[in-house]
Amino acid sequence: MIESRSLGSKIFDIFNHTFLLLVGLVSLLPFVYIVVTSFSATSDLIPKSFTTEAYQYIFSADTFTKSLLVSIFVTLVGTFVQLALSCLMAYSLSHTQLPGRSFFLMMVLITMLFSGGMIPTYFVVQQTGLLNSLWALIIPNAISAFYLIILKNFFQSIPNELKESAKIDGAHELTVLFRIVLPLSLPALAAFGLFYAVGIWNQYFNAILYISDPALYPVQVILRQLIILSSGAIGDSTSIETIPYHGQAIQMAVIVVATLPIIILYPFLQKHFAKGVLLGSVKG
Amino acid sequence: MSQVITKGVLQTETVATEPIVATKKPLAVRIWKERWLYLFMLPGLLYFIIYKYVPMWGMLMAFKNYQPHLGLWASEWVGFRHFQRFFTEPEFGMLLKNTVIIAVLDLLIFFPVTIILALMLNEIRKSVYKRTIQTFVYVPHFLSWVVVVGIFYIIFGTEGGIINAILEKLGIGTIDFLTDPEWFRPMIVLQMVWKDAGWGTVIFLAALAGVDSNLYEAASMDGASRWRQLWHVTLPSIRSVIVILLILRLGNFLDLGFEQIFLMVNALNREVGEVFDTYVYRVGMQQGQFSYSAAVGLFKSAVAFVLVLGANWLAKKFGEEGVY
């Protein structure tokens, strides 16, 4: 069949391959450009010399390193909390014989359609005492209804005989969850763990909504002050405008550092999301 | 079959060891038997009730004059006064227009680009090449909006931005992409496409992988060219997926890219950039008009809800399944 392809078909293939290659490059190039020029000493279009000055500068600034620590802490703790809550709830909901199950499922589904909106949610966050605490970056979005449903489907696809036979042998629900269900769901757990981690690391609006103490700002807030407002001072006394060489390299270096965890996680993300998410969501 | 048997065994055990419980209502027995599962579910349920359902209840403040020190109940009822004020506000027309234009551009440009990209990727048979391109186009999705907008600020900026440097060398002169109101919408759409079009192909590619290859074989036997195969086999096969995603996207119609727009709006492009959500934030959080901005938020949700129902109704009318 392939040998008998017509000329038009071949031209189409060449065009298609070339076009997609361009699309791929356009996706990647802006970021590559940022990375390359962040190491450049001059502001020329094509970098000529290599320097890590911008990186030395941002890591010497207190504000930036602190925000980085905030982001790392929130991401680690938050991912654990979110994954734990999601797994426990998804596990319970995966039991089809559980009385009231459809009611609880409906409760979760409704939150995907309706939400209270920014202002009422803000007051709940305030009343539960989360304002100006790092928990405000974790708790108000602790469970994604969408991931929960997929995880539930994933748990449900594990053969019931495995769980039931363990229970007949006297295993506790906890044992079944930790010894049988979770180990079998590792691809899904890895996928959702990574998605949760990326989500917390990237969140920006929750931070400016719920946190007003600059000492608790995550890295995305600092990034915005530095680039988009161009008015934020990264050090305690010096602002970027007073830096002798161009401030753009510093902005680029901040972008690179703020994206680094994603770039490091990406290969894992790539591997797991295909296995974990697509298995769970697009069931055959 | 084995499931039924094991359940039977478990139940007889319960009856045998706890005869008192067995005389009660079967439902209570069943609930007691699953007490651990309810305990597991408790933290999650509390989360949904506190952070999802209480705010829904809190929307009542749109009909009150909410005073934080009085609380929701004690605040005075004002009926639809906040809504009336919003509809007569000169900004209402601007907000509605800006929100709808950005959302429509999203549907007319972003959505087709995603489908076309998925179809083109699907035409590649060499899987290593395909996977490499996929890896590339997925990357921007995982960057935060701050990073995406930041990259645009650096690349499209007037001072030291590479695009403007090139435009200047070409003799076109600099263009103020980031503050010129004319350029606000193209920039928004470009960012959306760059960040998420690649990622948007995931679900289409999954659907395309499920198309029966016999259909293609039969079509090519009948002498269908690749274009005709695309038109008569591929597109009809993923039509229902397209419709469902379109409806779901309409559901987020007014939520679309709020963080992005918030980051892109500045004093100079406010007239084209301000949307319902940025207005809610500005009036509610920054000026402290809680009830009024909650009313704006509620109006926005109501419009979104009507849009989903409408889209679903249309989809059913055209013989598609719809979401519900």
Coordinates of C-alpha atoms in Angstrom, one line a residue:
Chain A
M1 CA 0.0 0.0 0.0
I2 CA 2.8 2.4 0.8
E3 CA 4.6 1.8 -2.5
S4 CA 1.6 2.6 -4.5
R5 CA 1.2 6.0 -2.9
S6 CA 0.6 8.7 -5.5
L7 CA 2.7 11.8 -6.1
G8 CA 0.2 14.1 -4.4
S9 CA 0.3 11.9 -1.4
K10 CA 4.1 12.2 -1.3
I11 CA 4.0 16.0 -1.7
F12 CA 1.5 16.1 1.1
D13 CA 3.8 14.0 3.4
I14 CA 6.8 16.3 2.7
F15 CA 4.7 19.4 3.4
N16 CA 3.2 17.9 6.5
H17 CA 6.6 16.8 8.0
T18 CA 8.2 20.2 7.3
F19 CA 5.2 22.1 8.7
L20 CA 5.1 20.1 11.9
L21 CA 8.9 20.4 12.3
L22 CA 8.4 24.2 12.2
V23 CA 5.5 24.0 14.7
G24 CA 7.8 21.9 17.0
L25 CA 10.6 24.4 16.7
V26 CA 8.3 27.4 17.3
S27 CA 7.1 25.7 20.5
L28 CA 10.6 25.2 21.8
L29 CA 12.6 28.2 20.4
P30 CA 11.3 31.0 22.5
F31 CA 12.3 29.1 25.6
V32 CA 15.6 28.1 24.2
Y33 CA 16.3 31.7 23.3
I34 CA 15.6 32.8 26.9
V35 CA 17.9 30.1 28.3
V36 CA 20.7 31.0 25.9
T37 CA 20.6 34.7 26.3
S38 CA 20.3 34.4 30.1
F39 CA 23.9 33.2 29.9
S40 CA 25.0 36.0 27.7
A41 CA 26.9 39.1 28.8
T42 CA 25.7 41.4 26.0
S43 CA 22.2 42.2 24.8
D44 CA 23.0 41.4 21.2
L45 CA 20.5 39.3 19.2
I46 CA 23.1 36.5 18.9
P47 CA 24.9 35.9 22.2
K48 CA 28.7 36.0 21.9
S49 CA 30.1 35.4 25.3
F50 CA 29.1 33.1 28.1
T51 CA 28.6 34.3 31.7
T52 CA 26.7 33.2 34.7
E53 CA 26.6 36.7 36.2
A54 CA 22.8 36.9 36.0
Y55 CA 22.4 33.7 38.0
Q56 CA 25.0 34.7 40.6
Y57 CA 23.1 38.0 41.0
I58 CA 19.6 36.5 41.4
F59 CA 20.9 33.9 43.9
S60 CA 22.6 36.5 45.9
A61 CA 19.2 38.3 46.3
D62 CA 17.4 37.4 49.4
T63 CA 13.9 38.0 48.0
F64 CA 14.4 35.6 45.2
T65 CA 16.0 32.7 47.1
K66 CA 13.3 33.0 49.8
S67 CA 10.5 32.8 47.2
L68 CA 12.2 29.8 45.7
L69 CA 12.2 28.1 49.1
V70 CA 8.5 29.0 49.6
S71 CA 7.6 27.4 46.2
I72 CA 9.7 24.3 46.8
F73 CA 8.1 23.8 50.3
V74 CA 4.6 24.4 49.1
T75 CA 5.0 22.1 46.1
L76 CA 6.4 19.2 48.2
V77 CA 3.9 19.4 51.0
G78 CA 1.0 20.3 48.7
T79 CA 1.6 17.4 46.3
F80 CA 1.7 15.0 49.2
V81 CA -1.5 16.4 50.8
Q82 CA -3.4 16.6 47.5
L83 CA -2.4 13.1 46.5
A84 CA -3.2 11.6 49.9
L85 CA -6.7 13.2 50.0
S86 CA -7.5 12.2 46.4
C87 CA -6.3 8.6 46.9
L88 CA -8.4 8.1 50.1
M89 CA -11.5 9.5 48.6
A90 CA -11.1 7.9 45.2
Y91 CA -10.5 4.5 46.9
S92 CA -13.7 4.8 48.8
L93 CA -15.7 5.9 45.8
S94 CA -14.3 3.0 43.7
H95 CA -16.4 0.6 45.8
T96 CA -19.6 0.2 43.9
Q97 CA -21.4 -1.4 46.8
L98 CA -20.8 1.6 49.1
P99 CA -24.2 3.0 50.3
G100 CA -24.6 6.6 49.2
R101 CA -21.8 6.4 46.6
S102 CA -23.8 7.9 43.7
F103 CA -24.8 10.8 46.0
F104 CA -21.1 11.6 46.9
L105 CA -20.1 11.2 43.2
M106 CA -22.8 13.7 42.2
M107 CA -21.5 16.1 44.9
V108 CA -18.1 16.0 43.3
L109 CA -19.4 16.3 39.8
I110 CA -21.5 19.4 40.6
T111 CA -18.4 21.3 41.7
M112 CA -17.1 20.9 38.1
L113 CA -20.1 22.8 36.8
F114 CA -20.7 25.4 39.5
S115 CA -18.4 27.4 41.7
G116 CA -19.0 30.1 44.2
G117 CA -16.7 32.5 42.5
M118 CA -13.7 34.5 43.6
I119 CA -15.3 36.7 46.3
P120 CA -17.3 34.1 48.3
T121 CA -14.3 31.7 48.1
Y122 CA -12.0 34.4 49.4
F123 CA -14.2 34.9 52.5
V124 CA -14.2 31.1 53.2
V125 CA -10.4 31.1 52.9
Q126 CA -10.3 34.0 55.3
Q127 CA -12.8 32.5 57.8
T128 CA -10.9 29.2 57.9
G129 CA -7.8 31.2 58.8
L130 CA -5.7 30.5 55.8
L131 CA -5.0 34.1 54.7
N132 CA -1.3 34.9 54.8
S133 CA -0.3 31.3 55.3
L134 CA 1.3 28.9 53.0
W135 CA -1.6 26.6 53.5
A136 CA -3.6 29.0 51.4
L137 CA -1.6 27.8 48.4
I138 CA -2.5 24.1 49.2
I139 CA -5.9 23.7 50.8
P140 CA -8.3 25.7 48.7
N141 CA -7.4 23.5 45.7
A142 CA -6.6 20.4 47.5
I143 CA -8.6 18.0 45.3
S144 CA -9.1 18.3 41.6
A145 CA -12.6 16.8 40.9
F146 CA -11.4 15.8 37.4
Y147 CA -8.4 13.9 38.6
L148 CA -10.4 12.3 41.4
I149 CA -12.9 10.8 39.0
I150 CA -10.1 9.5 36.7
L151 CA -8.3 8.0 39.8
K152 CA -11.6 6.4 40.9
N153 CA -12.0 4.8 37.5
F154 CA -8.4 3.6 37.7
F155 CA -9.0 2.0 41.1
Q156 CA -12.2 0.5 39.9
S157 CA -10.4 -1.2 37.0
I158 CA -8.3 -3.2 39.4
P159 CA -9.9 -6.7 39.6
N160 CA -12.3 -6.9 42.6
E161 CA -11.2 -10.5 43.3
L162 CA -7.8 -9.2 44.4
K163 CA -9.3 -6.9 47.0
E164 CA -12.0 -9.3 48.2
S165 CA -9.6 -12.2 48.6
A166 CA -7.3 -10.1 50.7
K167 CA -10.3 -9.1 52.9
I168 CA -11.3 -12.7 53.4
D169 CA -7.7 -13.3 54.6
G170 CA -8.5 -10.7 57.2
A171 CA -6.8 -7.7 55.7
H172 CA -8.0 -4.3 56.8
E173 CA -9.2 -1.7 54.3
L174 CA -6.0 0.2 55.0
T175 CA -3.9 -2.8 54.1
V176 CA -5.9 -3.4 50.9
L177 CA -5.3 0.2 49.9
F178 CA -1.6 0.4 50.7
R179 CA -0.6 -3.2 49.8
I180 CA -2.7 -3.9 46.8
V181 CA -4.5 -0.9 45.2
L182 CA -1.8 1.8 45.5
P183 CA 1.1 -0.4 44.2
L184 CA -1.0 -1.4 41.2
S185 CA -1.8 2.2 40.5
L186 CA 1.7 3.6 40.5
P187 CA 1.6 4.9 36.9
A188 CA -1.6 6.9 37.7
L189 CA -0.2 8.1 41.0
A190 CA 3.0 9.3 39.3
A191 CA 1.0 11.1 36.7
F192 CA -1.3 12.9 39.1
G193 CA 1.5 13.6 41.5
L194 CA 3.4 15.3 38.7
F195 CA 0.3 17.2 37.5
Y196 CA -0.5 18.4 41.1
A197 CA 3.1 19.4 41.6
V198 CA 3.2 21.4 38.3
G199 CA -0.1 23.0 39.3
I200 CA 1.1 24.2 42.7
W201 CA 4.4 25.3 41.4
N202 CA 2.8 27.3 38.6
Q203 CA 0.0 28.9 40.6
Y204 CA 0.1 32.6 40.7
F205 CA -3.3 34.1 41.3
N206 CA -4.1 32.3 44.5
A207 CA -0.9 33.7 45.9
I208 CA -1.7 37.3 45.2
L209 CA -5.3 36.8 46.3
Y210 CA -4.6 35.1 49.6
I211 CA -1.1 36.2 50.5
S212 CA 0.0 39.8 51.2
D213 CA 3.1 39.2 53.2
P214 CA 6.1 39.5 50.8
A215 CA 8.1 37.0 52.8
L216 CA 5.6 34.3 51.8
Y217 CA 5.5 35.1 48.1
P218 CA 6.1 32.1 45.9
V219 CA 8.5 32.5 42.9
Q220 CA 5.7 33.2 40.4
V221 CA 4.8 36.4 42.2
I222 CA 8.4 37.6 42.2
L223 CA 8.7 36.7 38.6
R224 CA 5.7 38.9 37.7
Q225 CA 7.0 41.8 39.7
L226 CA 10.3 41.5 38.0
I227 CA 9.2 41.2 34.4
I228 CA 5.7 42.4 33.8
L229 CA 5.6 45.2 36.3
S230 CA 9.3 45.8 35.9
S231 CA 9.2 47.7 39.2
G232 CA 9.9 45.1 41.7
A233 CA 13.3 45.2 43.4
I234 CA 14.9 41.8 43.7
G235 CA 17.5 42.7 46.3
D236 CA 16.7 44.5 49.5
S237 CA 18.2 47.8 48.5
T238 CA 19.1 47.6 44.8
S239 CA 16.4 47.6 42.1
I240 CA 17.1 46.0 38.7
E241 CA 17.3 49.3 37.0
T242 CA 20.4 50.2 38.9
I243 CA 22.3 47.1 37.9
P244 CA 25.2 48.1 35.6
Y245 CA 24.6 45.6 32.9
H246 CA 21.3 44.9 31.2
G247 CA 18.5 43.8 33.4
Q248 CA 17.0 41.5 30.8
A249 CA 19.5 38.8 31.4
I250 CA 18.4 38.8 35.0
Q251 CA 14.7 38.6 34.0
M252 CA 15.6 35.7 31.7
A253 CA 17.6 33.9 34.5
V254 CA 14.6 34.2 36.8
I255 CA 12.4 32.7 34.1
V256 CA 14.8 29.8 33.7
V257 CA 15.1 29.1 37.4
A258 CA 11.3 29.4 37.9
T259 CA 10.8 26.8 35.1
L260 CA 13.7 24.5 36.0
P261 CA 11.6 22.0 38.1
I262 CA 9.2 21.6 35.2
I263 CA 12.0 21.0 32.8
I264 CA 13.5 18.4 35.1
L265 CA 10.1 16.7 35.7
Y266 CA 9.1 16.9 32.0
P267 CA 10.6 13.6 30.8
F268 CA 8.9 11.7 33.7
L269 CA 5.7 13.6 33.0
Q270 CA 5.9 12.6 29.4
K271 CA 6.4 8.9 30.2
H272 CA 3.7 8.6 32.9
F273 CA 0.9 10.8 31.7
A274 CA 0.4 8.6 28.6
K275 CA 0.2 5.4 30.7
G276 CA -1.6 6.8 33.7
V277 CA -4.0 9.4 32.4
L278 CA -5.0 8.0 29.1
L279 CA -5.6 4.6 30.6
G280 CA -7.9 6.1 33.2
S281 CA -9.8 8.6 31.1
V282 CA -10.1 7.0 27.7
K283 CA -11.3 3.5 28.6
G284 CA -11.6 1.2 25.7
Chain B
M1 CA -20.1 -14.7 39.6
S2 CA -17.2 -15.1 42.1
Q3 CA -18.1 -11.6 43.3
V4 CA -21.6 -12.6 44.3
I5 CA -20.3 -15.7 46.1
T6 CA -17.7 -13.7 48.1
K7 CA -20.3 -11.1 49.1
G8 CA -22.6 -13.9 50.2
V9 CA -19.9 -15.4 52.3
L10 CA -19.2 -12.1 54.0
Q11 CA -22.8 -11.5 54.7
T12 CA -23.4 -14.8 56.3
E13 CA -20.3 -14.2 58.4
T14 CA -21.8 -10.9 59.6
V15 CA -25.1 -12.6 60.4
A16 CA -23.4 -15.4 62.2
T17 CA -21.1 -13.4 64.4
E18 CA -23.3 -10.4 65.0
P19 CA -26.9 -11.5 65.2
I20 CA -28.1 -8.3 66.9
V21 CA -26.9 -6.1 64.1
A22 CA -28.4 -8.3 61.6
T23 CA -31.9 -7.7 62.9
K24 CA -31.5 -4.0 62.3
K25 CA -32.2 -2.3 58.9
P26 CA -29.9 -3.8 56.3
L27 CA -28.8 -0.3 55.2
A28 CA -27.4 0.4 58.7
V29 CA -25.5 -2.8 58.6
R30 CA -24.1 -2.0 55.2
I31 CA -23.1 1.4 56.3
W32 CA -21.4 0.1 59.5
K33 CA -19.6 -2.5 57.4
E34 CA -18.1 0.2 55.3
R35 CA -17.3 2.6 58.1
W36 CA -13.6 2.6 57.2
L37 CA -14.4 3.8 53.7
Y38 CA -16.5 6.6 55.0
L39 CA -13.6 7.6 57.3
F40 CA -11.2 7.6 54.3
M41 CA -13.7 9.8 52.4
L42 CA -14.2 12.3 55.2
P43 CA -11.2 14.6 54.6
G44 CA -12.1 14.9 50.9
L45 CA -15.8 15.4 51.7
L46 CA -14.9 18.2 54.2
Y47 CA -12.8 19.8 51.5
F48 CA -15.6 19.8 49.0
I49 CA -18.2 21.0 51.5
I50 CA -16.0 23.8 52.9
Y51 CA -14.2 25.1 49.9
K52 CA -16.7 24.3 47.1
Y53 CA -20.2 24.3 48.7
V54 CA -19.9 27.0 51.3
P55 CA -18.8 29.5 48.7
M56 CA -21.8 28.5 46.5
W57 CA -24.0 29.3 49.5
G58 CA -21.9 32.5 50.0
M59 CA -23.1 33.7 46.6
L60 CA -26.1 34.9 48.5
M61 CA -24.0 38.0 49.4
A62 CA -24.8 39.2 45.9
F63 CA -28.3 39.9 47.1
K64 CA -27.2 41.5 50.3
N65 CA -25.2 44.3 51.5
Y66 CA -22.4 42.2 52.9
Q67 CA -20.6 43.6 55.9
P68 CA -17.7 41.3 56.9
H69 CA -18.1 42.2 60.6
L70 CA -21.8 41.3 60.5
G71 CA -21.4 38.0 58.6
L72 CA -23.5 36.7 55.8
W73 CA -26.8 36.2 57.7
A74 CA -26.9 39.5 59.6
S75 CA -26.2 41.6 56.5
E76 CA -29.2 43.4 55.1
W77 CA -31.0 42.1 52.0
V78 CA -31.0 44.4 49.0
G79 CA -32.6 42.2 46.4
F80 CA -31.4 42.8 42.9
R81 CA -29.9 46.2 43.5
H82 CA -26.3 45.2 42.8
F83 CA -27.4 43.6 39.5
Q84 CA -29.3 46.7 38.5
R85 CA -26.3 48.8 39.2
F86 CA -24.1 46.6 37.2
F87 CA -26.4 46.5 34.1
T88 CA -26.7 50.3 34.1
E89 CA -22.9 50.8 34.6
P90 CA -21.2 52.2 31.5
E91 CA -18.6 49.5 31.9
F92 CA -21.1 46.7 31.5
G93 CA -21.2 47.0 27.7
M94 CA -17.4 47.1 27.5
L95 CA -16.9 44.1 29.7
L96 CA -19.5 42.0 27.9
K97 CA -18.0 42.9 24.5
N98 CA -14.4 42.2 25.6
T99 CA -15.2 38.9 27.3
V100 CA -17.3 37.7 24.3
I101 CA -14.8 38.7 21.7
I102 CA -11.9 37.0 23.4
A103 CA -14.0 33.8 24.0
V104 CA -15.2 33.8 20.4
L105 CA -11.6 34.3 19.1
D106 CA -10.7 31.3 21.2
L107 CA -13.4 29.2 19.7
L108 CA -12.7 30.4 16.1
I109 CA -8.9 30.2 16.1
F110 CA -7.6 28.2 19.0
F111 CA -10.0 25.3 18.6
P112 CA -9.6 24.7 14.8
V113 CA -5.8 25.1 15.1
T114 CA -5.8 22.3 17.7
I115 CA -7.9 20.0 15.5
I116 CA -5.8 20.7 12.4
L117 CA -2.6 20.1 14.4
A118 CA -4.0 16.8 15.6
L119 CA -5.0 15.7 12.1
M120 CA -1.5 16.6 10.8
L121 CA 0.2 14.7 13.5
N122 CA -2.1 11.8 12.9
E123 CA -0.9 11.6 9.3
I124 CA 2.6 10.9 10.3
R125 CA 3.4 7.2 10.3
K126 CA 6.9 7.3 11.5
S127 CA 6.3 7.1 15.3
V128 CA 9.7 8.4 16.5
Y129 CA 9.3 11.6 14.5
K130 CA 5.8 11.9 15.6
R131 CA 6.6 11.4 19.3
T132 CA 9.5 13.9 19.1
I133 CA 7.2 16.6 17.6
Q134 CA 4.6 15.8 20.2
T135 CA 7.2 16.2 23.0
F136 CA 8.1 19.6 21.7
V137 CA 4.6 21.0 21.3
Y138 CA 3.5 19.8 24.7
V139 CA 6.3 21.6 26.6
P140 CA 4.7 25.1 26.7
H141 CA 1.6 23.8 28.3
F142 CA 3.5 23.1 31.5
L143 CA 4.9 26.6 31.8
S144 CA 3.0 28.9 34.1
W145 CA 1.1 31.9 32.7
V146 CA 3.5 34.2 34.4
V147 CA 6.4 32.5 32.5
V148 CA 4.5 32.6 29.2
V149 CA 3.5 36.2 29.5
G150 CA 7.0 37.0 30.8
I151 CA 8.6 35.4 27.7
F152 CA 6.3 37.4 25.5
Y153 CA 7.3 40.6 27.4
I154 CA 10.9 39.9 26.8
I155 CA 10.5 38.8 23.2
F156 CA 7.9 41.4 22.1
G157 CA 9.1 44.3 24.3
T158 CA 10.1 47.6 22.8
E159 CA 13.4 47.7 24.6
G160 CA 15.7 44.9 23.7
G161 CA 12.9 42.6 22.4
I162 CA 14.1 40.5 19.6
I163 CA 10.9 40.9 17.5
N164 CA 11.1 44.7 17.6
A165 CA 14.9 44.6 16.9
I166 CA 14.2 42.6 13.7
L167 CA 11.3 44.9 12.7
E168 CA 13.6 47.9 13.1
K169 CA 16.3 46.3 11.0
L170 CA 13.7 45.6 8.3
G171 CA 12.8 49.3 8.4
I172 CA 9.3 48.7 9.7
G173 CA 9.9 50.4 13.0
T174 CA 9.0 49.4 16.5
I175 CA 5.5 48.2 17.4
D176 CA 4.3 48.4 21.0
F177 CA 2.8 45.0 21.1
L178 CA 2.3 44.9 24.9
T179 CA 0.5 48.2 25.5
D180 CA -1.1 49.0 22.2
P181 CA -4.9 48.2 22.5
E182 CA -4.8 47.1 18.8
W183 CA -2.4 44.3 19.6
F184 CA -4.0 43.1 22.8
R185 CA -6.3 40.4 21.3
P186 CA -3.8 39.1 18.8
M187 CA -1.3 38.7 21.6
I188 CA -3.8 36.9 23.8
V189 CA -4.7 34.5 21.0
L190 CA -1.1 33.9 20.1
Q191 CA -0.2 33.1 23.7
M192 CA -3.2 30.7 24.0
V193 CA -2.2 28.9 20.8
W194 CA 1.5 28.7 21.7
K195 CA 0.8 27.5 25.2
D196 CA -2.0 25.0 24.8
A197 CA -2.7 24.1 21.1
G198 CA -0.1 21.3 21.3
W199 CA -1.5 19.9 24.5
G200 CA -5.1 20.2 23.1
T201 CA -4.2 17.6 20.5
V202 CA -3.8 14.9 23.2
I203 CA -7.5 14.0 23.4
F204 CA -8.0 14.2 19.6
L205 CA -5.0 12.0 19.0
A206 CA -6.5 9.4 21.4
A207 CA -9.8 9.6 19.5
L208 CA -8.0 9.3 16.2
A209 CA -6.1 6.3 17.3
G210 CA -9.4 4.6 18.0
V211 CA -10.7 4.9 14.4
D212 CA -11.1 1.5 12.8
S213 CA -8.3 1.1 10.2
N214 CA -10.6 -1.1 8.1
L215 CA -12.5 2.0 7.2
Y216 CA -9.4 3.6 5.7
E217 CA -8.6 0.4 3.8
A218 CA -12.1 0.2 2.5
A219 CA -12.0 3.8 1.5
S220 CA -8.7 3.5 -0.4
M221 CA -10.0 0.4 -2.1
D222 CA -12.8 2.5 -3.4
G223 CA -10.2 4.9 -4.7
A224 CA -10.5 7.7 -2.1
S225 CA -7.5 10.0 -2.0
R226 CA -6.0 11.0 1.3
W227 CA -8.1 14.2 1.3
R228 CA -11.3 12.3 0.8
Q229 CA -10.3 9.8 3.5
L230 CA -9.8 12.7 5.8
W231 CA -13.1 14.2 4.9
H232 CA -15.2 11.0 4.8
V233 CA -13.6 8.8 7.4
T234 CA -11.4 10.7 9.9
L235 CA -13.5 13.8 10.5
P236 CA -16.9 12.0 10.9
S237 CA -15.1 9.5 13.3
I238 CA -14.0 12.2 15.7
R239 CA -17.0 14.5 15.2
S240 CA -18.6 13.6 18.6
V241 CA -15.3 14.2 20.4
I242 CA -15.1 17.6 18.7
V243 CA -18.7 18.5 19.8
I244 CA -18.2 17.4 23.4
L245 CA -14.9 19.3 23.7
L246 CA -16.6 22.4 22.2
I247 CA -19.4 22.2 24.7
L248 CA -17.0 21.8 27.6
R249 CA -14.9 24.7 26.4
L250 CA -18.1 26.8 26.1
G251 CA -18.7 25.9 29.8
N252 CA -15.4 27.7 30.6
F253 CA -16.4 30.4 28.1
L254 CA -16.1 33.2 30.5
D255 CA -13.4 31.7 32.7
L256 CA -11.0 31.3 29.8
G257 CA -7.4 32.4 30.5
F258 CA -8.3 34.7 33.4
E259 CA -4.8 34.5 34.8
Q260 CA -3.4 35.2 31.4
I261 CA -5.7 38.2 30.8
F262 CA -5.0 39.5 34.3
L263 CA -1.3 39.5 33.6
M264 CA -1.6 41.1 30.1
V265 CA -4.0 43.9 31.1
N266 CA -2.4 47.3 31.9
A267 CA -3.5 50.9 32.2
L268 CA -3.1 51.4 28.4
N269 CA -5.1 48.5 27.1
R270 CA -7.8 48.3 29.7
E271 CA -10.5 49.3 27.3
V272 CA -10.1 46.1 25.3
G273 CA -8.5 43.9 28.0
E274 CA -10.8 44.2 31.0
V275 CA -13.1 41.1 31.3
F276 CA -15.7 40.1 34.0
D277 CA -13.1 38.3 36.2
T278 CA -10.5 41.1 36.1
Y279 CA -13.3 43.5 36.9
V280 CA -14.5 41.4 39.8
Y281 CA -11.0 41.4 41.2
R282 CA -10.5 45.1 40.8
V283 CA -13.8 46.2 42.2
G284 CA -14.1 43.4 44.8
M285 CA -10.7 42.7 46.2
Q286 CA -9.0 46.1 45.5
Q287 CA -11.9 48.5 46.2
G288 CA -13.7 46.3 48.8
Q289 CA -17.2 46.3 47.1
F290 CA -17.8 42.7 48.0
S291 CA -21.5 42.3 47.3
Y292 CA -21.4 44.2 44.1
S293 CA -18.5 42.2 42.6
A294 CA -20.1 39.0 43.9
A295 CA -23.1 39.9 41.9
V296 CA -20.9 40.5 38.8
G297 CA -19.4 37.1 39.4
L298 CA -22.8 35.4 39.7
F299 CA -24.0 37.1 36.5
K300 CA -20.9 35.7 34.8
S301 CA -21.6 32.2 36.0
A302 CA -25.2 32.4 35.0
V303 CA -24.2 33.4 31.4
A304 CA -21.7 30.5 31.3
F305 CA -24.4 28.1 32.5
V306 CA -26.9 29.3 29.8
L307 CA -24.2 28.9 27.2
V308 CA -23.5 25.3 28.1
L309 CA -27.2 24.4 28.2
G310 CA -27.6 26.1 24.8
A311 CA -24.6 24.4 23.2
N312 CA -25.8 21.0 24.5
W313 CA -29.3 21.6 23.2
L314 CA -27.8 22.6 19.8
A315 CA -25.6 19.5 19.7
K316 CA -28.6 17.3 20.4
K317 CA -30.6 19.0 17.8
F318 CA -27.9 18.1 15.3
G319 CA -28.0 14.5 16.3
E320 CA -25.0 14.4 18.5
E321 CA -24.9 12.9 22.0
G322 CA -24.1 16.0 24.0
V323 CA -22.5 15.9 27.4
Y324 CA -25.6 14.9 29.4

